[in-house]
Amino acid sequence: MDFDFSDEQQQLRDAVHKWVEKGYSFERRRSIEAAGGYSREAWTELAELGLCGLYIPEEDGGLGMGPVEGMVVMEELGRGIVLEPLAQSLIAGAVLSGYASAALGSAWLPRIASGEALVVLAQQERKARYRLEVCETTAAQAAAGWTVSGTKNMVPAGDVADAFLVPALAGGKLGLFLVERRALGVSTRSHGTQDGARAADVVMQQAPAHLISNEGLNALEHAADIGTAAACAEGIGVMDATLAVTLDYMNTRKQFGVAIASFQALRHRAADMKMQLELARSMSYYASLKLNAPADERRRAIARAKFQLGQSMRYVGQQAVQLHGGIGVTDEYIVSHYFRKLTQLEMAWGDSLHQLAQVSARMQDSAGVFT
């Protein structure tokens, strides 16, 4: 099997890498975090690279690319610990092009692809934790279409987004709806997140909505799997950068007159970090390659990948801080920001314990060594 990236995929990686290196420095990131965790200017730059339309068909103004290209992009954004929620545009593009009506898609997809509109998934509720099927938000038919009432928490960039993808119960069945932020009955309460980005609680009181799909759980699971695969790829980028900075520090930091990289015990710990990174990388590839598989197969693959990524991100982050010592937790040094991001990604879309339970629940009857 050929695991090499195509020339087009490599060119895409190089373009994003150059933007992160030259246009999204650590200093710029810190200024964006201090200003609230989101920059419309940086978002426009991502859109100019075509990244907002990565999963959107060409006829709707996008690039019409697939999961491997999405993985490549998210890895590079992870290296720069970019705060702007590009993964949400990947989700919105895939969901609206795959499940929405032609009219609704044509109204929003070109705007998403151009960066004019930021559409984010608003699925989290306080009682749900990581369970997608748990939902108290309701939808009701109205004269002009639908209305949605309920509260969604931890919505990425929720107070600056243009619209939300909202799961809601309609007649006891989960549907997926699009609600505009400026619609009557919508209010937001913004707050910061662990990694320095921006999120909000979104309250909807009979807010006008557009129906995306009556089969809301299927669409929501697909959206969550896209988001999880993107988080896995982003984690690879963060771990790559974390390991590189740690090795550089070990080669320059001296103790007893020699670089600490010469100490065998520390070299073993760095080697274990590299092993965890490569284990995670292979599972991230696996997750992305399974995004277009049938739903059951896709969901099993995503749970397995996220479990391994969770284990690896926790290990790499903790070891990086330990190998740096006190400087590793100071806000002025980039490793503390890598560690915060890895901690947040481990929790996003289901922590390791949740994913282990998903792997267990989805094991087939034939699983095991005695089949």
Tab-separated table of C-alpha atoms in Angstrom:
chain	number	residue	atom	x	y	z
A	1	MET	CA	0.000	0.000	0.000
A	2	ASP	CA	1.318	3.450	-0.958
A	3	PHE	CA	1.341	5.860	1.995
A	4	ASP	CA	3.174	8.637	0.146
A	5	PHE	CA	1.361	11.931	-0.290
A	6	SER	CA	0.572	13.096	-3.808
A	7	ASP	CA	2.276	16.150	-5.269
A	8	GLU	CA	-0.940	18.148	-4.802
A	9	GLN	CA	-1.198	17.124	-1.148
A	10	GLN	CA	2.450	18.002	-0.548
A	11	GLN	CA	1.979	21.403	-2.173
A	12	LEU	CA	-1.020	22.008	0.069
A	13	ARG	CA	1.049	21.071	3.125
A	14	ASP	CA	3.864	23.393	2.056
A	15	ALA	CA	1.477	26.309	1.520
A	16	VAL	CA	-0.075	25.943	4.972
A	17	HIS	CA	3.329	25.364	6.572
A	18	LYS	CA	4.672	28.594	5.072
A	19	TRP	CA	1.653	30.559	6.272
A	20	VAL	CA	1.998	29.202	9.808
A	21	GLU	CA	5.735	29.855	9.854
A	22	LYS	CA	5.625	33.376	8.443
A	23	GLY	CA	2.102	34.603	9.163
A	24	TYR	CA	1.158	33.032	12.501
A	25	SER	CA	4.089	33.521	14.816
A	26	PHE	CA	3.938	32.743	18.523
A	27	GLU	CA	3.823	36.484	19.197
A	28	ARG	CA	0.827	36.936	16.894
A	29	ARG	CA	-0.928	33.994	18.485
A	30	ARG	CA	-0.421	35.453	21.957
A	31	SER	CA	-1.826	38.795	20.819
A	32	ILE	CA	-4.894	37.052	19.330
A	33	GLU	CA	-5.390	35.116	22.570
A	34	ALA	CA	-5.134	38.326	24.593
A	35	ALA	CA	-7.708	39.957	22.277
A	36	GLY	CA	-10.256	37.193	22.845
A	37	GLY	CA	-8.998	34.088	21.034
A	38	TYR	CA	-10.220	34.749	17.491
A	39	SER	CA	-8.983	36.971	14.665
A	40	ARG	CA	-11.175	37.701	11.659
A	41	GLU	CA	-8.055	38.840	9.839
A	42	ALA	CA	-6.351	35.489	10.361
A	43	TRP	CA	-9.581	33.737	9.356
A	44	THR	CA	-9.612	35.698	6.087
A	45	GLU	CA	-6.023	34.626	5.431
A	46	LEU	CA	-7.012	30.980	5.871
A	47	ALA	CA	-9.895	31.523	3.463
A	48	GLU	CA	-7.578	33.106	0.892
A	49	LEU	CA	-5.547	29.890	0.948
A	50	GLY	CA	-8.781	28.057	0.069
A	51	LEU	CA	-8.844	26.132	3.350
A	52	CYS	CA	-12.386	27.117	4.382
A	53	GLY	CA	-13.705	25.410	1.250
A	54	LEU	CA	-11.579	22.300	1.496
A	55	TYR	CA	-14.571	19.905	1.753
A	56	ILE	CA	-16.939	22.021	-0.348
A	57	PRO	CA	-17.586	20.954	-3.977
A	58	GLU	CA	-15.990	23.033	-6.709
A	59	GLU	CA	-19.379	24.032	-8.115
A	60	ASP	CA	-20.099	25.731	-4.781
A	61	GLY	CA	-16.816	27.609	-4.716
A	62	GLY	CA	-14.749	25.099	-2.759
A	63	LEU	CA	-11.733	22.928	-3.530
A	64	GLY	CA	-13.624	19.617	-3.544
A	65	MET	CA	-10.890	17.807	-1.642
A	66	GLY	CA	-11.156	14.959	0.861
A	67	PRO	CA	-10.133	13.669	4.296
A	68	VAL	CA	-6.432	13.207	3.549
A	69	GLU	CA	-6.126	16.831	2.467
A	70	GLY	CA	-8.019	17.848	5.597
A	71	MET	CA	-5.597	15.824	7.707
A	72	VAL	CA	-2.578	17.447	6.038
A	73	VAL	CA	-3.958	20.937	6.679
A	74	MET	CA	-4.887	20.279	10.309
A	75	GLU	CA	-1.438	18.833	11.054
A	76	GLU	CA	0.209	22.034	9.882
A	77	LEU	CA	-2.235	24.240	11.771
A	78	GLY	CA	-1.486	22.142	14.852
A	79	ARG	CA	2.198	22.996	14.582
A	80	GLY	CA	1.257	26.645	14.917
A	81	ILE	CA	-1.445	25.947	17.549
A	82	VAL	CA	-3.726	28.121	15.412
A	83	LEU	CA	-6.708	29.416	17.380
A	84	GLU	CA	-9.151	29.966	14.518
A	85	PRO	CA	-11.597	27.003	14.243
A	86	LEU	CA	-10.940	25.753	10.719
A	87	ALA	CA	-12.171	22.267	11.654
A	88	GLN	CA	-15.628	23.785	12.029
A	89	SER	CA	-15.601	24.869	8.391
A	90	LEU	CA	-14.637	21.321	7.400
A	91	ILE	CA	-17.619	20.032	9.378
A	92	ALA	CA	-20.028	22.630	8.002
A	93	GLY	CA	-18.890	22.092	4.422
A	94	ALA	CA	-19.256	18.323	4.636
A	95	VAL	CA	-22.614	18.389	6.434
A	96	LEU	CA	-24.283	21.021	4.245
A	97	SER	CA	-23.014	19.514	0.988
A	98	GLY	CA	-23.929	15.987	2.079
A	99	TYR	CA	-27.235	16.404	3.917
A	100	ALA	CA	-28.837	19.809	3.210
A	101	SER	CA	-31.222	20.655	0.411
A	102	ALA	CA	-29.805	22.190	-2.765
A	103	ALA	CA	-31.332	25.544	-1.902
A	104	LEU	CA	-29.895	25.672	1.598
A	105	GLY	CA	-26.518	24.450	0.387
A	106	SER	CA	-26.288	27.018	-2.399
A	107	ALA	CA	-27.183	29.765	0.075
A	108	TRP	CA	-24.390	28.928	2.523
A	109	LEU	CA	-21.648	26.826	0.915
A	110	PRO	CA	-20.147	29.575	-1.293
A	111	ARG	CA	-20.089	31.937	1.687
A	112	ILE	CA	-18.361	29.338	3.858
A	113	ALA	CA	-15.811	28.591	1.145
A	114	SER	CA	-14.945	32.263	0.696
A	115	GLY	CA	-14.568	32.821	4.435
A	116	GLU	CA	-17.437	35.289	4.462
A	117	ALA	CA	-19.483	33.046	6.766
A	118	LEU	CA	-18.307	31.050	9.772
A	119	VAL	CA	-20.695	28.180	10.495
A	120	VAL	CA	-19.991	26.040	13.575
A	121	LEU	CA	-21.449	22.912	15.137
A	122	ALA	CA	-23.411	23.598	18.347
A	123	GLN	CA	-24.112	20.148	19.767
A	124	GLN	CA	-22.831	20.174	23.345
A	125	GLU	CA	-25.302	20.268	26.247
A	126	ARG	CA	-24.547	20.102	29.968
A	127	LYS	CA	-26.249	16.760	30.571
A	128	ALA	CA	-24.927	15.101	27.420
A	129	ARG	CA	-21.210	15.036	28.148
A	130	TYR	CA	-19.917	13.189	25.047
A	131	ARG	CA	-23.155	11.374	24.140
A	132	LEU	CA	-24.449	12.703	20.835
A	133	GLU	CA	-27.909	11.186	21.239
A	134	VAL	CA	-28.616	13.085	24.478
A	135	CYS	CA	-30.439	16.287	23.565
A	136	GLU	CA	-32.922	18.537	25.371
A	137	THR	CA	-33.105	21.225	22.682
A	138	THR	CA	-36.415	21.034	20.811
A	139	ALA	CA	-37.642	22.056	17.375
A	140	ALA	CA	-41.191	22.858	16.338
A	141	GLN	CA	-42.775	23.547	12.977
A	142	ALA	CA	-43.954	27.108	12.419
A	143	ALA	CA	-45.753	28.919	9.635
A	144	ALA	CA	-42.470	29.976	8.018
A	145	GLY	CA	-40.591	26.713	8.654
A	146	TRP	CA	-39.084	25.695	12.007
A	147	THR	CA	-38.170	27.210	15.361
A	148	VAL	CA	-35.565	25.879	17.816
A	149	SER	CA	-35.450	26.343	21.586
A	150	GLY	CA	-32.667	25.253	23.920
A	151	THR	CA	-29.146	25.958	25.156
A	152	LYS	CA	-25.891	24.723	23.657
A	153	ASN	CA	-22.604	24.998	25.532
A	154	MET	CA	-18.949	25.262	24.530
A	155	VAL	CA	-19.784	26.352	20.978
A	156	PRO	CA	-16.506	27.210	19.185
A	157	ALA	CA	-16.334	30.942	18.409
A	158	GLY	CA	-20.047	30.969	19.172
A	159	ASP	CA	-20.361	34.693	19.723
A	160	VAL	CA	-18.716	35.598	16.398
A	161	ALA	CA	-20.012	32.771	14.191
A	162	ASP	CA	-22.586	33.576	11.534
A	163	ALA	CA	-24.675	30.421	11.985
A	164	PHE	CA	-24.886	27.191	13.941
A	165	LEU	CA	-25.559	23.568	13.045
A	166	VAL	CA	-27.948	22.602	15.838
A	167	PRO	CA	-29.266	19.114	16.699
A	168	ALA	CA	-32.765	19.302	18.187
A	169	LEU	CA	-35.633	16.934	18.937
A	170	ALA	CA	-38.570	17.274	16.560
A	171	GLY	CA	-41.489	15.024	17.466
A	172	GLY	CA	-39.214	12.817	19.554
A	173	LYS	CA	-36.715	12.306	16.727
A	174	LEU	CA	-33.356	14.053	16.449
A	175	GLY	CA	-33.079	16.451	13.531
A	176	LEU	CA	-30.283	18.784	12.459
A	177	PHE	CA	-31.011	22.455	11.861
A	178	LEU	CA	-29.222	25.618	10.778
A	179	VAL	CA	-29.800	28.653	13.010
A	180	GLU	CA	-28.361	32.084	12.247
A	181	ARG	CA	-26.673	33.874	15.132
A	182	ARG	CA	-28.431	37.149	14.389
A	183	ALA	CA	-31.854	35.510	14.229
A	184	LEU	CA	-34.567	36.658	16.604
A	185	GLY	CA	-34.422	34.713	19.870
A	186	VAL	CA	-30.682	33.887	19.763
A	187	SER	CA	-28.277	35.147	22.422
A	188	THR	CA	-24.686	34.222	23.266
A	189	ARG	CA	-22.391	34.351	26.298
A	190	SER	CA	-18.714	34.181	25.354
A	191	HIS	CA	-15.822	32.723	27.360
A	192	GLY	CA	-12.268	31.567	26.834
A	193	THR	CA	-11.140	27.953	26.486
A	194	GLN	CA	-8.234	25.960	27.878
A	195	ASP	CA	-6.092	26.481	24.770
A	196	GLY	CA	-6.703	30.222	24.580
A	197	ALA	CA	-9.391	30.091	21.900
A	198	ARG	CA	-12.949	31.437	22.080
A	199	ALA	CA	-16.248	29.694	22.779
A	200	ALA	CA	-19.764	30.630	23.879
A	201	ASP	CA	-22.982	29.362	25.352
A	202	VAL	CA	-25.772	29.807	22.808
A	203	VAL	CA	-29.343	30.275	24.021
A	204	MET	CA	-32.199	29.905	21.521
A	205	GLN	CA	-35.798	30.808	22.314
A	206	GLN	CA	-38.070	29.906	19.423
A	207	ALA	CA	-35.325	30.959	17.026
A	208	PRO	CA	-36.109	30.608	13.297
A	209	ALA	CA	-34.301	27.603	11.816
A	210	HIS	CA	-33.767	25.751	8.540
A	211	LEU	CA	-34.051	21.965	8.523
A	212	ILE	CA	-30.887	20.268	7.278
A	213	SER	CA	-31.845	16.642	7.866
A	214	ASN	CA	-34.602	14.617	9.513
A	215	GLU	CA	-31.960	11.942	10.160
A	216	GLY	CA	-30.154	14.197	12.567
A	217	LEU	CA	-28.227	11.543	14.484
A	218	ASN	CA	-26.623	10.162	11.314
A	219	ALA	CA	-25.576	13.640	10.205
A	220	LEU	CA	-24.400	14.533	13.712
A	221	GLU	CA	-22.297	11.383	14.054
A	222	HIS	CA	-20.707	12.117	10.688
A	223	ALA	CA	-19.984	15.692	11.776
A	224	ALA	CA	-18.472	14.503	15.062
A	225	ASP	CA	-16.271	11.978	13.260
A	226	ILE	CA	-14.958	14.690	10.941
A	227	GLY	CA	-14.238	16.865	13.961
A	228	THR	CA	-12.548	14.007	15.807
A	229	ALA	CA	-10.339	13.116	12.838
A	230	ALA	CA	-9.401	16.798	12.530
A	231	ALA	CA	-8.532	16.909	16.244
A	232	CYS	CA	-6.358	13.804	15.818
A	233	ALA	CA	-4.473	15.387	12.921
A	234	GLU	CA	-4.113	18.665	14.800
A	235	GLY	CA	-2.738	16.742	17.766
A	236	ILE	CA	-0.057	15.205	15.541
A	237	GLY	CA	1.071	18.672	14.505
A	238	VAL	CA	1.165	19.874	18.098
A	239	MET	CA	3.111	16.808	19.245
A	240	ASP	CA	5.565	17.170	16.354
A	241	ALA	CA	6.280	20.747	17.380
A	242	THR	CA	6.407	19.838	21.079
A	243	LEU	CA	8.973	17.098	20.501
A	244	ALA	CA	11.107	19.342	18.268
A	245	VAL	CA	11.217	22.125	20.875
A	246	THR	CA	11.970	19.623	23.645
A	247	LEU	CA	14.875	18.046	21.751
A	248	ASP	CA	16.275	21.470	20.951
A	249	TYR	CA	16.082	22.411	24.627
A	250	MET	CA	17.807	19.192	25.679
A	251	ASN	CA	20.638	19.866	23.250
A	252	THR	CA	21.223	23.397	24.551
A	253	ARG	CA	20.426	23.161	28.285
A	254	LYS	CA	23.553	22.244	30.224
A	255	GLN	CA	23.914	20.668	33.628
A	256	PHE	CA	27.195	19.610	35.229
A	257	GLY	CA	28.907	21.168	32.232
A	258	VAL	CA	27.251	18.985	29.573
A	259	ALA	CA	24.018	19.104	27.567
A	260	ILE	CA	21.223	17.218	29.302
A	261	ALA	CA	20.644	15.377	26.001
A	262	SER	CA	23.711	13.307	26.908
A	263	PHE	CA	21.968	11.817	29.958
A	264	GLN	CA	20.815	8.324	29.084
A	265	ALA	CA	17.658	8.393	31.225
A	266	LEU	CA	16.470	11.584	29.539
A	267	ARG	CA	17.291	10.215	26.089
A	268	HIS	CA	15.091	7.203	26.853
A	269	ARG	CA	12.214	9.493	27.804
A	270	ALA	CA	12.628	11.462	24.576
A	271	ALA	CA	12.645	8.182	22.637
A	272	ASP	CA	9.392	7.179	24.332
A	273	MET	CA	7.885	10.519	23.298
A	274	LYS	CA	8.854	9.806	19.692
A	275	MET	CA	7.345	6.318	19.890
A	276	GLN	CA	4.049	7.697	21.206
A	277	LEU	CA	4.024	10.309	18.460
A	278	GLU	CA	4.480	7.714	15.714
A	279	LEU	CA	1.827	5.435	17.206
A	280	ALA	CA	-0.532	8.386	17.191
A	281	ARG	CA	0.416	9.380	13.652
A	282	SER	CA	-0.459	5.954	12.266
A	283	MET	CA	-3.851	6.042	14.010
A	284	SER	CA	-4.530	9.560	12.745
A	285	TYR	CA	-3.914	8.311	9.202
A	286	TYR	CA	-6.246	5.401	9.930
A	287	ALA	CA	-9.008	7.734	11.133
A	288	SER	CA	-8.774	10.011	8.108
A	289	LEU	CA	-8.723	7.114	5.651
A	290	LYS	CA	-11.906	5.712	7.228
A	291	LEU	CA	-13.929	8.941	7.104
A	292	ASN	CA	-15.660	7.887	3.885
A	293	ALA	CA	-16.273	4.300	5.054
A	294	PRO	CA	-19.752	3.009	6.063
A	295	ALA	CA	-20.970	4.503	9.324
A	296	ASP	CA	-20.311	1.502	11.620
A	297	GLU	CA	-16.803	0.980	10.272
A	298	ARG	CA	-16.082	4.709	10.400
A	299	ARG	CA	-17.260	5.075	14.000
A	300	ARG	CA	-15.157	2.114	15.182
A	301	ALA	CA	-12.066	3.521	13.489
A	302	ILE	CA	-12.567	7.002	14.911
A	303	ALA	CA	-12.966	5.678	18.474
A	304	ARG	CA	-9.808	3.576	18.201
A	305	ALA	CA	-7.817	6.468	16.782
A	306	LYS	CA	-8.979	9.009	19.341
A	307	PHE	CA	-8.182	6.625	22.201
A	308	GLN	CA	-4.594	6.242	21.020
A	309	LEU	CA	-4.281	9.959	20.329
A	310	GLY	CA	-5.531	10.720	23.830
A	311	GLN	CA	-2.922	8.449	25.389
A	312	SER	CA	-0.128	9.848	23.230
A	313	MET	CA	-1.059	13.513	23.679
A	314	ARG	CA	-1.167	13.165	27.434
A	315	TYR	CA	2.198	11.399	27.529
A	316	VAL	CA	4.014	13.745	25.136
A	317	GLY	CA	2.669	16.852	26.840
A	318	GLN	CA	3.550	15.704	30.340
A	319	GLN	CA	7.033	14.517	29.374
A	320	ALA	CA	7.776	17.772	27.565
A	321	VAL	CA	6.971	19.760	30.701
A	322	GLN	CA	9.000	17.385	32.877
A	323	LEU	CA	12.046	17.556	30.596
A	324	HIS	CA	11.903	21.350	30.524
A	325	GLY	CA	11.440	21.792	34.254
A	326	GLY	CA	9.885	24.982	35.617
A	327	ILE	CA	10.199	26.943	32.365
A	328	GLY	CA	7.849	24.438	30.736
A	329	VAL	CA	4.821	25.849	32.562
A	330	THR	CA	5.511	29.564	32.126
A	331	ASP	CA	3.173	31.527	29.865
A	332	GLU	CA	6.087	33.211	28.086
A	333	TYR	CA	7.452	29.878	26.808
A	334	ILE	CA	5.734	28.050	23.964
A	335	VAL	CA	5.808	24.580	25.564
A	336	SER	CA	3.176	25.592	28.107
A	337	HIS	CA	0.876	26.531	25.213
A	338	TYR	CA	1.538	23.200	23.490
A	339	PHE	CA	0.714	21.431	26.749
A	340	ARG	CA	-2.551	23.353	27.159
A	341	LYS	CA	-3.556	22.523	23.597
A	342	LEU	CA	-2.762	18.837	23.976
A	343	THR	CA	-4.737	18.719	27.220
A	344	GLN	CA	-7.730	20.317	25.513
A	345	LEU	CA	-7.524	18.048	22.462
A	346	GLU	CA	-7.436	14.962	24.683
A	347	MET	CA	-10.794	16.043	26.105
A	348	ALA	CA	-12.348	17.204	22.834
A	349	TRP	CA	-14.934	14.933	21.148
A	350	GLY	CA	-14.627	12.381	23.937
A	351	ASP	CA	-11.740	11.779	26.334
A	352	SER	CA	-9.718	8.574	26.458
A	353	LEU	CA	-12.042	6.778	28.874
A	354	HIS	CA	-15.069	7.606	26.744
A	355	GLN	CA	-13.332	6.412	23.596
A	356	LEU	CA	-12.198	3.198	25.288
A	357	ALA	CA	-15.834	2.533	26.185
A	358	GLN	CA	-16.800	3.193	22.554
A	359	VAL	CA	-14.159	0.767	21.315
A	360	SER	CA	-15.420	-1.866	23.737
A	361	ALA	CA	-19.079	-1.324	22.818
A	362	ARG	CA	-18.317	-1.541	19.108
A	363	MET	CA	-16.225	-4.699	19.234
A	364	GLN	CA	-17.652	-7.347	16.953
A	365	ASP	CA	-18.588	-10.823	18.147
A	366	SER	CA	-15.618	-12.193	16.219
A	367	ALA	CA	-13.108	-9.942	17.995
A	368	GLY	CA	-10.293	-11.684	19.849
A	369	VAL	CA	-7.443	-14.060	19.231
A	370	PHE	CA	-9.454	-17.298	19.428
A	371	THR	CA	-11.791	-16.716	16.472
